[in-house]
Coordinates of C-alpha atoms and ligand atoms in Angstrom, one line a residue:
M23 CA 79.2 193.4 -150.6
C24 CA 81.7 195.2 -152.9
G25 CA 81.9 196.1 -156.5
I26 CA 84.5 194.9 -158.9
V27 CA 85.3 196.2 -162.5
G28 CA 87.8 195.5 -165.1
Y29 CA 88.6 196.9 -168.6
I30 CA 90.8 196.0 -171.5
G31 CA 90.7 198.0 -174.8
D32 CA 91.8 201.2 -176.5
G33 CA 89.6 203.5 -174.4
D34 CA 90.7 205.8 -171.6
T35 CA 91.1 203.0 -169.0
V36 CA 91.2 205.2 -165.9
T37 CA 88.1 207.2 -166.8
I38 CA 86.2 204.1 -167.8
L39 CA 87.1 202.3 -164.6
L40 CA 86.1 205.3 -162.4
E41 CA 82.8 205.7 -164.2
S42 CA 82.1 202.0 -163.9
L43 CA 82.9 202.1 -160.2
R44 CA 80.6 205.0 -159.6
R45 CA 77.7 202.9 -160.9
L46 CA 78.6 200.2 -158.3
E47 CA 78.8 202.5 -155.3
Y48 CA 75.4 201.2 -154.2
R49 CA 77.3 198.0 -153.4
G50 CA 79.6 199.8 -151.0
Y51 CA 81.6 203.0 -150.8
D52 CA 83.9 203.0 -147.8
S53 CA 87.1 202.7 -149.7
A54 CA 88.2 202.2 -153.3
G55 CA 91.1 201.4 -155.5
M56 CA 92.4 200.6 -159.0
A57 CA 95.4 198.8 -160.6
I58 CA 96.3 199.6 -164.2
I59 CA 99.2 198.7 -166.4
D60 CA 100.7 201.8 -168.0
D61 CA 102.0 202.0 -171.5
E62 CA 105.5 201.2 -170.2
G63 CA 104.3 197.9 -168.8
N64 CA 104.4 199.0 -165.1
A65 CA 101.6 198.2 -162.7
R66 CA 100.3 201.4 -161.1
I67 CA 98.2 201.0 -158.0
F68 CA 96.0 203.6 -156.4
K69 CA 93.9 203.1 -153.2
I70 CA 92.1 205.3 -150.9
E71 CA 90.0 205.2 -147.7
G72 CA 87.0 207.1 -149.1
E73 CA 84.7 207.4 -152.1
I74 CA 85.3 207.1 -155.8
S75 CA 85.5 210.9 -156.2
E76 CA 88.5 210.9 -153.8
L77 CA 90.1 208.0 -155.7
E78 CA 89.8 210.1 -158.8
S79 CA 91.6 213.0 -157.2
I80 CA 94.8 211.0 -156.5
I81 CA 95.1 209.4 -160.0
P82 CA 97.4 211.4 -162.4
G83 CA 96.7 211.3 -166.2
I84 CA 98.0 207.9 -167.3
S85 CA 97.6 206.2 -170.5
S86 CA 96.7 202.5 -170.1
R87 CA 94.9 199.8 -171.9
V88 CA 94.1 197.4 -169.1
G89 CA 93.0 197.7 -165.4
I90 CA 90.8 196.5 -162.6
G91 CA 89.0 198.5 -159.9
H92 CA 87.1 198.0 -156.7
T93 CA 84.6 199.8 -154.4
R94 CA 84.5 198.3 -151.0
W95 CA 82.0 197.5 -148.3
A96 CA 84.3 196.2 -145.6
T97 CA 83.8 192.7 -144.1
H98 CA 87.3 191.6 -143.1
G99 CA 89.3 194.5 -141.8
R100 CA 88.4 198.1 -141.3
P101 CA 87.9 200.5 -144.2
T102 CA 91.5 201.8 -144.5
T103 CA 93.8 202.4 -147.4
E104 CA 95.8 199.2 -146.6
N105 CA 92.6 197.1 -146.7
A106 CA 91.3 198.7 -149.9
H107 CA 91.6 196.6 -153.0
P108 CA 93.4 195.7 -155.2
H109 CA 95.6 193.4 -153.2
C110 CA 98.9 192.6 -154.8
S111 CA 101.6 190.0 -154.6
G112 CA 104.6 190.0 -157.0
N113 CA 103.2 190.7 -160.4
I114 CA 99.6 189.8 -159.4
C115 CA 96.8 192.2 -158.5
V116 CA 93.4 191.1 -157.4
V117 CA 90.0 192.7 -156.8
H118 CA 87.4 190.6 -155.0
N119 CA 83.8 190.6 -153.9
G120 CA 82.9 187.9 -151.5
I121 CA 84.3 186.1 -148.4
I122 CA 87.1 183.6 -148.2
E123 CA 86.0 181.4 -145.4
N124 CA 89.3 179.5 -144.8
Y125 CA 91.5 182.6 -145.2
Q126 CA 93.0 182.3 -141.8
E127 CA 94.4 178.8 -142.4
L128 CA 95.6 179.8 -145.9
K129 CA 97.2 182.9 -144.4
D130 CA 99.1 181.0 -141.7
E131 CA 100.4 178.6 -144.4
L132 CA 101.4 181.4 -146.7
I133 CA 103.2 183.3 -143.9
S134 CA 105.1 180.1 -143.0
E135 CA 106.2 180.0 -146.7
G136 CA 107.5 183.5 -146.5
F137 CA 104.7 185.6 -148.0
V138 CA 104.3 189.0 -146.2
F139 CA 100.8 190.3 -145.5
I140 CA 100.1 194.0 -145.3
S141 CA 96.3 194.1 -144.9
D142 CA 93.7 192.5 -142.6
T143 CA 91.6 191.3 -145.5
D144 CA 90.7 187.8 -146.6
T145 CA 91.4 188.9 -150.2
E146 CA 95.1 189.2 -149.8
V147 CA 95.5 185.4 -149.5
L148 CA 94.1 185.2 -153.1
A149 CA 96.8 187.5 -154.4
H150 CA 99.6 185.5 -152.7
L151 CA 98.1 182.2 -153.7
I152 CA 97.9 183.1 -157.4
N153 CA 101.4 184.5 -157.2
K154 CA 102.5 181.2 -155.6
Y155 CA 101.1 179.1 -158.4
D156 CA 102.0 181.4 -161.2
T157 CA 104.4 179.6 -163.5
G158 CA 103.6 181.7 -166.6
D159 CA 100.0 180.6 -167.3
L160 CA 97.8 183.2 -165.5
R161 CA 94.6 181.3 -166.0
L162 CA 96.0 178.1 -164.7
A163 CA 97.5 180.0 -161.7
V164 CA 94.1 181.4 -160.8
S165 CA 92.2 178.1 -161.1
T166 CA 94.9 176.3 -159.0
A167 CA 94.7 179.0 -156.4
L168 CA 90.9 178.9 -156.3
G169 CA 91.0 175.1 -155.8
H170 CA 92.4 175.9 -152.3
V171 CA 89.7 178.4 -151.4
R172 CA 86.4 177.9 -149.5
G173 CA 83.9 180.7 -149.6
S174 CA 82.4 183.1 -152.2
Y175 CA 84.1 185.2 -154.8
A176 CA 83.9 187.3 -157.9
I177 CA 87.4 188.3 -158.8
G178 CA 89.3 190.2 -161.4
V179 CA 93.0 189.4 -161.8
L180 CA 95.7 191.5 -163.5
S181 CA 99.4 190.7 -164.0
N182 CA 102.0 193.0 -165.6
E183 CA 103.5 189.8 -167.0
H184 CA 100.3 189.5 -169.1
P185 CA 99.2 193.0 -170.1
D186 CA 97.0 191.6 -172.8
E187 CA 94.7 189.6 -170.6
L188 CA 92.4 189.9 -167.6
I189 CA 91.2 186.8 -165.7
A190 CA 87.9 186.8 -163.8
A191 CA 86.1 184.0 -161.9
R192 CA 83.0 183.5 -159.9
K193 CA 81.5 181.4 -157.1
D194 CA 78.4 182.6 -155.3
S195 CA 79.1 186.3 -155.9
P196 CA 77.7 188.1 -159.0
L197 CA 79.8 188.6 -162.1
I198 CA 79.1 189.7 -165.6
I199 CA 81.2 190.4 -168.7
G200 CA 80.4 193.3 -171.0
L201 CA 81.2 192.7 -174.6
G202 CA 82.4 195.8 -176.6
K203 CA 83.9 196.4 -180.0
D204 CA 87.6 196.0 -179.6
E205 CA 87.2 196.3 -175.8
N206 CA 85.7 194.2 -173.0
F207 CA 84.7 194.6 -169.4
I208 CA 84.2 192.7 -166.3
A209 CA 81.9 193.9 -163.5
S210 CA 79.8 192.9 -160.5
D211 CA 76.7 194.2 -162.1
I212 CA 75.3 195.5 -165.4
P213 CA 75.0 199.3 -164.5
A214 CA 78.9 199.4 -164.4
V215 CA 79.2 198.7 -168.1
L216 CA 75.9 199.9 -169.5
K217 CA 77.2 203.3 -170.6
Y218 CA 79.7 201.4 -172.9
T219 CA 77.8 198.3 -174.0
N220 CA 74.5 196.5 -173.6
R221 CA 75.9 193.1 -174.7
I222 CA 76.3 191.0 -171.6
L223 CA 77.4 187.5 -170.6
Y224 CA 76.1 186.3 -167.3
I225 CA 78.8 184.3 -165.5
D226 CA 77.7 181.2 -163.6
N227 CA 79.3 179.6 -160.5
L228 CA 82.7 178.0 -160.9
E229 CA 83.4 179.6 -164.2
L230 CA 86.7 181.3 -165.1
I231 CA 87.1 183.8 -167.9
S232 CA 90.0 185.0 -170.0
V233 CA 89.2 188.5 -171.2
K234 CA 91.3 190.0 -173.9
Q235 CA 90.7 193.1 -176.1
D236 CA 89.3 191.0 -178.9
S237 CA 88.1 187.9 -177.2
V238 CA 86.3 186.5 -174.2
R239 CA 86.7 182.8 -173.4
V240 CA 84.8 181.1 -170.6
F241 CA 86.0 177.9 -168.9
D242 CA 85.0 175.6 -166.1
M243 CA 87.4 175.1 -163.3
E244 CA 88.9 172.0 -165.0
G245 CA 89.8 174.2 -168.0
N246 CA 87.0 172.9 -170.3
P247 CA 85.5 175.6 -172.6
V248 CA 82.0 176.7 -171.7
E249 CA 79.5 178.1 -174.3
K250 CA 77.8 181.3 -173.1
K251 CA 74.7 183.0 -174.6
E252 CA 75.0 186.7 -175.2
H253 CA 72.2 188.9 -173.7
I254 CA 71.1 192.3 -174.9
I255 CA 70.1 194.6 -172.1
E256 CA 67.2 196.9 -172.9
W257 CA 67.0 198.8 -169.6
D258 CA 68.2 202.4 -169.2
L259 CA 70.8 203.2 -166.6
E260 CA 68.4 204.2 -163.8
A261 CA 66.5 200.9 -164.1
A262 CA 69.8 199.0 -164.3
E263 CA 70.9 200.4 -160.9
K264 CA 67.8 198.8 -159.4
A265 CA 68.6 195.7 -161.4
G266 CA 65.4 196.1 -163.3
Y267 CA 63.2 196.4 -160.1
P268 CA 61.0 199.4 -159.9
H269 CA 62.2 200.2 -156.4
F270 CA 65.2 199.6 -154.3
M271 CA 62.9 198.2 -151.6
L272 CA 61.8 195.4 -153.9
K273 CA 65.3 194.8 -155.1
E274 CA 66.5 194.6 -151.4
I275 CA 63.6 192.3 -150.5
H276 CA 64.7 190.0 -153.3
E277 CA 68.4 190.2 -152.3
Q278 CA 67.5 188.5 -149.0
T279 CA 68.2 185.1 -150.5
R280 CA 71.8 186.3 -151.0
S281 CA 72.2 188.5 -147.9
I282 CA 71.0 185.9 -145.4
H283 CA 73.5 183.5 -146.9
E284 CA 76.3 186.1 -146.6
T285 CA 75.4 186.7 -143.0
M286 CA 75.9 183.0 -142.3
T287 CA 79.0 182.5 -144.5
G288 CA 81.9 181.1 -142.5
R289 CA 80.0 181.2 -139.2
L290 CA 78.2 177.9 -139.2
H291 CA 80.2 174.9 -137.8
E292 CA 77.7 172.1 -138.2
L293 CA 80.3 169.4 -137.5
E294 CA 81.0 170.8 -134.0
G295 CA 77.4 171.9 -133.6
D296 CA 78.5 175.5 -132.9
V297 CA 78.9 178.9 -134.4
N298 CA 82.1 180.6 -135.2
F299 CA 82.2 184.3 -134.4
E300 CA 85.8 185.1 -134.7
E301 CA 85.2 188.8 -134.3
L302 CA 83.1 188.4 -131.2
G303 CA 86.1 188.4 -128.9
L304 CA 84.3 186.7 -126.0
N305 CA 85.4 183.2 -124.8
R306 CA 83.1 180.5 -123.4
N307 CA 84.0 181.5 -119.8
E308 CA 83.1 185.1 -120.4
I309 CA 79.8 184.2 -122.0
R310 CA 79.0 182.0 -119.1
Q311 CA 79.5 184.8 -116.6
F312 CA 76.9 187.1 -118.0
Q313 CA 73.8 187.2 -115.7
R314 CA 71.6 189.2 -118.0
I315 CA 71.4 190.7 -121.5
E316 CA 70.0 194.2 -122.2
I317 CA 69.2 194.8 -125.9
I318 CA 68.9 198.4 -127.1
A319 CA 67.8 199.5 -130.5
C320 CA 65.3 201.7 -132.4
G321 CA 62.6 201.0 -135.0
T322 CA 63.1 197.9 -137.0
S323 CA 66.3 197.1 -135.2
Y324 CA 64.2 197.2 -132.0
N325 CA 61.9 194.6 -133.4
A326 CA 64.9 192.4 -134.2
G327 CA 66.0 192.9 -130.7
L328 CA 62.7 191.8 -129.3
L329 CA 63.1 188.5 -131.2
G330 CA 66.6 188.4 -129.7
K331 CA 65.0 188.4 -126.2
Y332 CA 62.8 185.4 -127.0
L333 CA 65.8 183.6 -128.5
F334 CA 68.3 184.3 -125.7
E335 CA 65.7 183.3 -123.1
W336 CA 64.4 180.2 -124.9
L337 CA 67.6 178.8 -126.3
A338 CA 70.3 180.0 -124.0
G339 CA 68.3 180.4 -120.7
I340 CA 69.6 183.9 -120.1
H341 CA 67.4 186.7 -118.8
T342 CA 67.1 189.4 -121.5
D343 CA 65.4 192.8 -121.5
V344 CA 64.9 195.0 -124.6
D345 CA 64.5 198.8 -124.6
T346 CA 64.4 201.5 -127.3
G347 CA 67.4 203.7 -127.4
S348 CA 65.3 206.8 -126.9
E349 CA 63.8 205.5 -123.7
F350 CA 66.8 203.8 -122.3
R351 CA 68.9 207.0 -122.3
Y352 CA 66.5 208.7 -119.9
S353 CA 65.6 205.7 -117.7
S354 CA 67.4 204.7 -114.6
P355 CA 68.9 201.4 -115.8
V356 CA 69.9 198.8 -113.3
L357 CA 73.2 197.7 -114.9
D358 CA 76.4 196.3 -113.7
P359 CA 79.4 194.5 -115.4
S360 CA 77.5 191.2 -115.3
T361 CA 75.1 192.5 -117.9
L362 CA 76.0 192.3 -121.6
V363 CA 74.5 195.2 -123.5
I364 CA 73.7 194.5 -127.1
A365 CA 73.1 197.5 -129.3
I366 CA 71.6 196.8 -132.7
S367 CA 71.8 199.4 -135.5
Q368 CA 71.8 198.9 -139.2
S369 CA 73.5 202.2 -139.9
G370 CA 75.6 202.3 -136.7
E371 CA 74.9 206.0 -136.5
T372 CA 71.5 206.2 -134.7
A373 CA 71.9 208.9 -132.1
D374 CA 69.6 207.3 -129.5
T375 CA 71.3 203.9 -129.8
L376 CA 74.7 205.5 -129.6
A377 CA 73.7 207.4 -126.4
A378 CA 72.5 204.2 -124.9
V379 CA 75.9 202.5 -125.6
H380 CA 77.7 205.4 -123.9
E381 CA 75.3 205.1 -120.9
A382 CA 76.0 201.3 -120.6
T383 CA 79.7 201.8 -120.9
S384 CA 79.6 204.3 -118.0
Y385 CA 78.2 201.4 -115.9
G386 CA 81.2 199.2 -116.7
C387 CA 79.1 196.9 -119.0
R388 CA 80.6 195.2 -122.0
T389 CA 78.8 196.4 -125.1
L390 CA 78.3 194.4 -128.3
A391 CA 77.2 196.2 -131.4
I392 CA 75.4 194.4 -134.2
T393 CA 75.7 196.7 -137.3
N394 CA 75.7 196.6 -141.0
V395 CA 78.2 199.3 -141.5
V396 CA 81.9 198.6 -141.0
G397 CA 83.7 201.4 -139.3
S398 CA 80.5 203.2 -138.3
T399 CA 80.4 205.1 -135.0
I400 CA 78.9 202.3 -133.1
F401 CA 81.8 200.1 -134.1
R402 CA 84.2 202.6 -132.5
D403 CA 82.1 203.1 -129.4
A404 CA 81.1 199.5 -128.5
S405 CA 83.6 197.1 -127.0
H406 CA 82.7 194.2 -129.4
T407 CA 81.1 194.2 -132.9
I408 CA 79.5 191.8 -135.2
Y409 CA 78.7 192.8 -138.7
T410 CA 75.5 191.7 -140.4
R411 CA 77.0 191.8 -144.0
A412 CA 73.6 192.6 -145.6
G413 CA 75.3 195.0 -148.0
P414 CA 74.2 198.6 -148.5
E415 CA 70.5 199.2 -148.1
I416 CA 69.2 202.2 -150.1
G417 CA 65.4 202.0 -149.4
V418 CA 64.5 203.8 -146.2
A419 CA 62.4 200.8 -145.1
A420 CA 64.8 198.3 -143.6
T421 CA 64.3 194.8 -145.1
K422 CA 67.4 192.8 -145.8
S423 CA 69.2 194.5 -142.9
F424 CA 66.4 193.3 -140.6
T425 CA 66.6 189.6 -141.7
S426 CA 70.4 189.7 -141.4
Q427 CA 70.1 191.1 -137.9
L428 CA 67.8 188.2 -137.1
V429 CA 70.3 185.7 -138.5
V430 CA 73.1 187.2 -136.3
L431 CA 70.8 186.9 -133.2
Y432 CA 70.0 183.3 -134.0
L433 CA 73.7 182.5 -134.3
L434 CA 74.5 184.4 -131.1
A435 CA 71.7 182.7 -129.2
I436 CA 72.9 179.2 -130.4
H437 CA 76.5 180.1 -129.6
F438 CA 75.5 181.3 -126.1
A439 CA 73.3 178.3 -125.6
R440 CA 76.3 176.0 -126.4
A441 CA 78.7 177.9 -124.2
R442 CA 76.2 177.8 -121.3
S443 CA 75.5 174.1 -121.9
R444 CA 71.8 174.8 -122.5
M445 CA 71.8 173.1 -126.0
D446 CA 73.4 169.9 -127.1
A447 CA 75.4 169.6 -130.2
D448 CA 72.6 167.6 -132.0
R449 CA 70.0 170.3 -131.6
A450 CA 72.5 173.0 -132.6
R451 CA 73.5 171.0 -135.7
M452 CA 69.8 170.6 -136.6
L453 CA 69.1 174.3 -136.2
L454 CA 72.2 175.3 -138.2
S455 CA 71.3 172.9 -141.0
E456 CA 67.8 174.3 -141.1
L457 CA 69.3 177.8 -141.2
R458 CA 71.3 176.9 -144.3
K459 CA 68.0 176.1 -146.0
I460 CA 66.4 179.5 -145.2
P461 CA 67.7 181.3 -148.4
G462 CA 66.0 178.6 -150.5
H463 CA 62.8 179.0 -148.6
V464 CA 62.9 182.8 -149.1
S465 CA 63.3 182.1 -152.8
R466 CA 60.1 180.1 -152.8
I467 CA 58.2 182.9 -151.0
L468 CA 59.5 185.4 -153.5
E469 CA 58.4 183.2 -156.4
D470 CA 54.9 182.9 -155.0
A471 CA 54.6 186.7 -154.3
G472 CA 51.5 186.8 -156.5
T473 CA 49.2 185.8 -153.7
I474 CA 50.6 188.5 -151.4
Q475 CA 50.2 191.1 -154.2
E476 CA 46.5 190.1 -154.7
C477 CA 46.0 190.3 -150.9
A478 CA 47.5 193.8 -150.8
S479 CA 45.2 194.8 -153.6
M480 CA 42.1 193.4 -151.9
F481 CA 42.6 195.4 -148.7
V482 CA 44.1 198.6 -150.2
K483 CA 41.2 200.7 -149.1
A484 CA 41.5 199.7 -145.4
E485 CA 42.3 202.6 -143.1
N486 CA 43.5 200.4 -140.3
Y487 CA 45.3 197.1 -140.1
F488 CA 46.2 194.9 -137.2
F489 CA 49.2 192.5 -137.2
I490 CA 49.0 189.9 -134.4
G491 CA 51.4 187.2 -133.3
R492 CA 52.4 185.3 -130.1
N493 CA 55.8 184.7 -128.6
I494 CA 58.5 184.7 -131.4
N495 CA 55.9 185.8 -133.9
Y496 CA 55.0 189.0 -132.0
P497 CA 58.2 190.9 -133.2
V498 CA 57.2 190.0 -136.7
A499 CA 53.7 191.4 -136.1
L500 CA 55.4 194.7 -134.9
E501 CA 57.6 194.7 -137.9
G502 CA 54.7 194.1 -140.3
A503 CA 52.8 197.0 -138.8
L504 CA 55.9 199.3 -138.9
K505 CA 56.6 198.4 -142.6
L506 CA 53.0 199.0 -143.6
K507 CA 52.5 202.4 -141.9
E508 CA 56.0 203.6 -142.9
I509 CA 55.6 203.2 -146.7
S510 CA 51.8 203.0 -147.3
Y511 CA 50.7 205.5 -144.6
I512 CA 48.0 203.2 -143.5
H513 CA 47.5 203.1 -139.8
A514 CA 48.7 199.7 -138.5
E515 CA 49.2 198.2 -135.1
G516 CA 51.3 195.3 -134.2
Y517 CA 49.9 193.4 -131.2
A518 CA 50.7 190.5 -129.0
A519 CA 47.6 188.5 -129.9
G520 CA 46.7 187.6 -126.4
E521 CA 46.4 191.3 -125.5
L522 CA 43.6 192.1 -128.0
K523 CA 40.9 191.3 -125.5
H524 CA 42.4 193.9 -123.1
G525 CA 41.4 196.8 -125.3
P526 CA 42.1 196.8 -129.0
L527 CA 39.3 194.3 -129.7
A528 CA 37.0 197.3 -129.5
L529 CA 38.5 198.5 -132.8
I530 CA 38.0 195.3 -134.7
S531 CA 35.3 195.4 -137.3
K532 CA 34.6 194.2 -140.8
D533 CA 36.7 197.0 -142.2
V534 CA 39.9 196.0 -140.4
P535 CA 42.1 193.4 -141.9
V536 CA 44.0 191.4 -139.3
V537 CA 47.3 189.7 -140.3
A538 CA 47.9 186.7 -138.1
I539 CA 51.4 185.4 -138.0
A540 CA 50.5 181.7 -137.3
P541 CA 53.1 179.1 -138.3
H542 CA 52.9 175.8 -136.3
G543 CA 54.5 175.9 -132.9
H544 CA 53.9 175.9 -129.2
T545 CA 51.5 178.9 -129.4
Y546 CA 49.6 177.7 -132.5
D547 CA 46.4 176.8 -130.7
K548 CA 46.5 180.1 -128.9
I549 CA 46.7 182.2 -132.1
L550 CA 43.9 180.1 -133.6
S551 CA 41.7 181.2 -130.7
N552 CA 42.8 184.8 -131.3
I553 CA 41.9 184.4 -135.0
K554 CA 38.4 183.2 -133.9
E555 CA 38.1 186.2 -131.6
V556 CA 38.5 188.6 -134.5
T557 CA 36.5 186.7 -137.1
A558 CA 33.6 186.7 -134.6
R559 CA 33.8 190.5 -134.9
D560 CA 33.7 190.3 -138.7
A561 CA 37.3 191.1 -139.4
S562 CA 39.0 189.6 -142.4
V563 CA 41.9 187.5 -141.5
I564 CA 45.1 187.0 -143.5
A565 CA 47.0 184.2 -142.0
I566 CA 50.7 183.5 -142.6
A567 CA 50.9 179.8 -141.9
D568 CA 52.9 176.7 -142.7
C569 CA 52.4 175.4 -146.3
D570 CA 50.9 172.1 -145.0
D571 CA 48.4 173.7 -142.6
C572 CA 44.9 172.8 -143.7
E573 CA 43.3 173.5 -140.4
I574 CA 43.9 177.3 -140.6
R575 CA 42.0 177.6 -143.9
K576 CA 38.8 177.0 -142.0
F577 CA 39.2 180.2 -140.1
A578 CA 41.2 182.6 -142.2
D579 CA 40.0 184.4 -145.3
I580 CA 43.4 184.3 -147.0
V581 CA 46.3 182.0 -146.2
I582 CA 49.8 183.0 -147.2
P583 CA 51.9 179.8 -147.0
I584 CA 55.5 179.7 -145.9
P585 CA 57.8 176.7 -146.4
K586 CA 58.3 174.3 -143.4
T587 CA 61.2 174.9 -141.1
D588 CA 61.9 174.6 -137.4
E589 CA 59.4 176.6 -135.4
V590 CA 62.1 178.8 -133.9
L591 CA 63.2 179.9 -137.4
T592 CA 59.8 180.8 -138.9
P593 CA 60.2 184.6 -138.2
L594 CA 62.8 184.7 -140.9
L595 CA 60.2 183.6 -143.4
S596 CA 57.1 185.4 -142.2
S597 CA 59.2 188.7 -142.1
V598 CA 59.6 188.4 -145.9
V599 CA 55.8 188.0 -146.3
V600 CA 55.0 191.2 -144.3
Q601 CA 57.6 193.1 -146.2
L602 CA 56.0 192.1 -149.5
L603 CA 52.5 192.9 -148.2
A604 CA 53.6 196.4 -147.2
Y605 CA 55.5 196.9 -150.5
Y606 CA 52.6 195.9 -152.7
T607 CA 50.1 197.9 -150.7
A608 CA 52.3 201.0 -151.1
L609 CA 52.7 200.3 -154.8
E610 CA 48.9 200.2 -155.3
L611 CA 48.6 203.5 -153.4
D612 CA 51.4 205.0 -155.5
C613 CA 53.4 206.0 -152.5
S614 CA 57.0 207.2 -152.5
I615 CA 58.3 203.7 -151.5
D616 CA 62.0 204.2 -151.3
K617 CA 61.8 207.6 -149.6
P618 CA 58.7 207.7 -147.5
R619 CA 57.5 211.1 -146.3
N620 CA 59.1 212.6 -143.1
L621 CA 61.6 209.8 -142.7
A622 CA 65.4 209.4 -143.2
K623 CA 67.6 206.3 -143.6
S624 CA 69.9 207.3 -140.8
V625 CA 68.6 209.2 -137.8
T626 CA 71.6 210.9 -136.4
V627 CA 69.8 213.4 -134.3
E628 CA 67.9 212.9 -131.1
Ligands
M6R707 O1 70.2 202.3 -138.4 P1 69.3 201.8 -137.3 O2 69.1 200.4 -137.4 O3 69.8 202.2 -136.0 O4 68.0 202.6 -137.5 C1 66.9 202.5 -136.6 C2 65.6 202.9 -137.2 O5 65.6 204.2 -137.5 C3 65.3 202.0 -138.4 O6 65.3 200.7 -138.1 C4 63.9 202.3 -139.0 O7 62.9 202.0 -138.1 C5 63.7 201.6 -140.3 N1 64.4 202.3 -141.4 C6 62.3 201.4 -140.6 O8 62.1 200.6 -141.8

């Protein structure tokens, strides 16, 4: 996730672009850059590894009437000055948010034609492609170039041959146009322009825009004009940064339709029935040689890791253990180079997880980091890294970073299963095509959140909650309990449902709501029995179940339906439900949702 901006008008271009970029820092802030055309007609480019304030410090006073800017959250290539946007080729400069899936093949082709690449980014191919097709009509050059591209993009394009025009385009990445008086703006999101205008055009997929000082014209990719409706934004700036949501947590829960998609982008190879993890750096032979996997993580990332254990064992037939970073570092691990150690950390900075990576390295193990933050410490310390691409998460409670971790684990387990001949191509194809549908399923859960909100309100006085699940649903039960206690301060326990009778059943009474994660699957009958155990003790049961499950309504007080998918993928959907349940409970209790007491987003101390 990155932020793009563009400005054309009589204002102070540099100041406006910097101010707009600051408003998009929530989208990423590991490097930044700007291209402007000065009053002599020269393109001036400034880039920096660092934040917007550092970019500001390297830009001299320049008078300009047009420019584009970028704040980056690295996906392809580390956060360095070379990889910062804009990327340029000849007269063309481009800022981009999204992922060009076929960038490698385009890059090879462009190199063979003599184009020279100076960055590791996917974006640089766009600059060269537009340059290649530029015969004097910038809009045509951009649409021709985009015709060769697979993937997602919101772009801003500047050329010093056309100082009176900016071109923007969108596919699957957000883009808006701000309409001013004798000035116009492009941006990834409304907060970037709200200080200057509240008149907005929302750009749809496969639209291309010519932005001039006194006109904005929108076209489809064939060059036909498109009529757009102007929207007036009534929010203030603070509300706009949360895109109108009252809390970052709710915004981030809603962003999961997008973030889950981003995590999968370019990685699903349905035709071959496999997963493409270019960055993994482990070939099939190496994957086959691992005897065991050890997963290490903390908190929510640990819960993701626990699901990983079920997936690696079930799908890929490889023995997997999971441990918390804080325990692992003081245990006496039995490790050797035949163990792959997977460390999961959203921030990539959690001290306990990092210590575990060092410990594993000292045993000669390969270490694979799964992280959301490009260039974080774990990236430097681990031998291999996969990025989750969930985008920056501001709420302390992990939500979209969790589901993106799950997606990476699904993809890894499928990839390992294929490499180890434990899964045939048909089954892999089926799972990958079901995975593609998950963002749509998440949308439906979000649309129906009313039931979840009512449920939260019904049990808001409860002092204790139980979350129960079996097998792959057990990690979701743990995560549901963690989310609830973390932001609502209600005591909650996540339990493997079969364990209730070994102790906790003593705590079950009419005052204790029990959330049962109960989609159809091979343990469905078992969780039904567990539900009966708790209803016999007068507990109220909230069941998260398949939308076509009529049976469960006989036993549960409330049923929260989730769309049908393959059994193995249901945790991706039930996770969203438990996040919303925690959110609405904390909302009723008027808790500090984005910054719960005593907690921090990144725990860099032991
Ligand atoms: O950055 P990490 O994933 O390593 O953080 C680990 C935990 O501190 C974190 O998952 C924490 O449990 C969540 N913020 C809870 O929502």
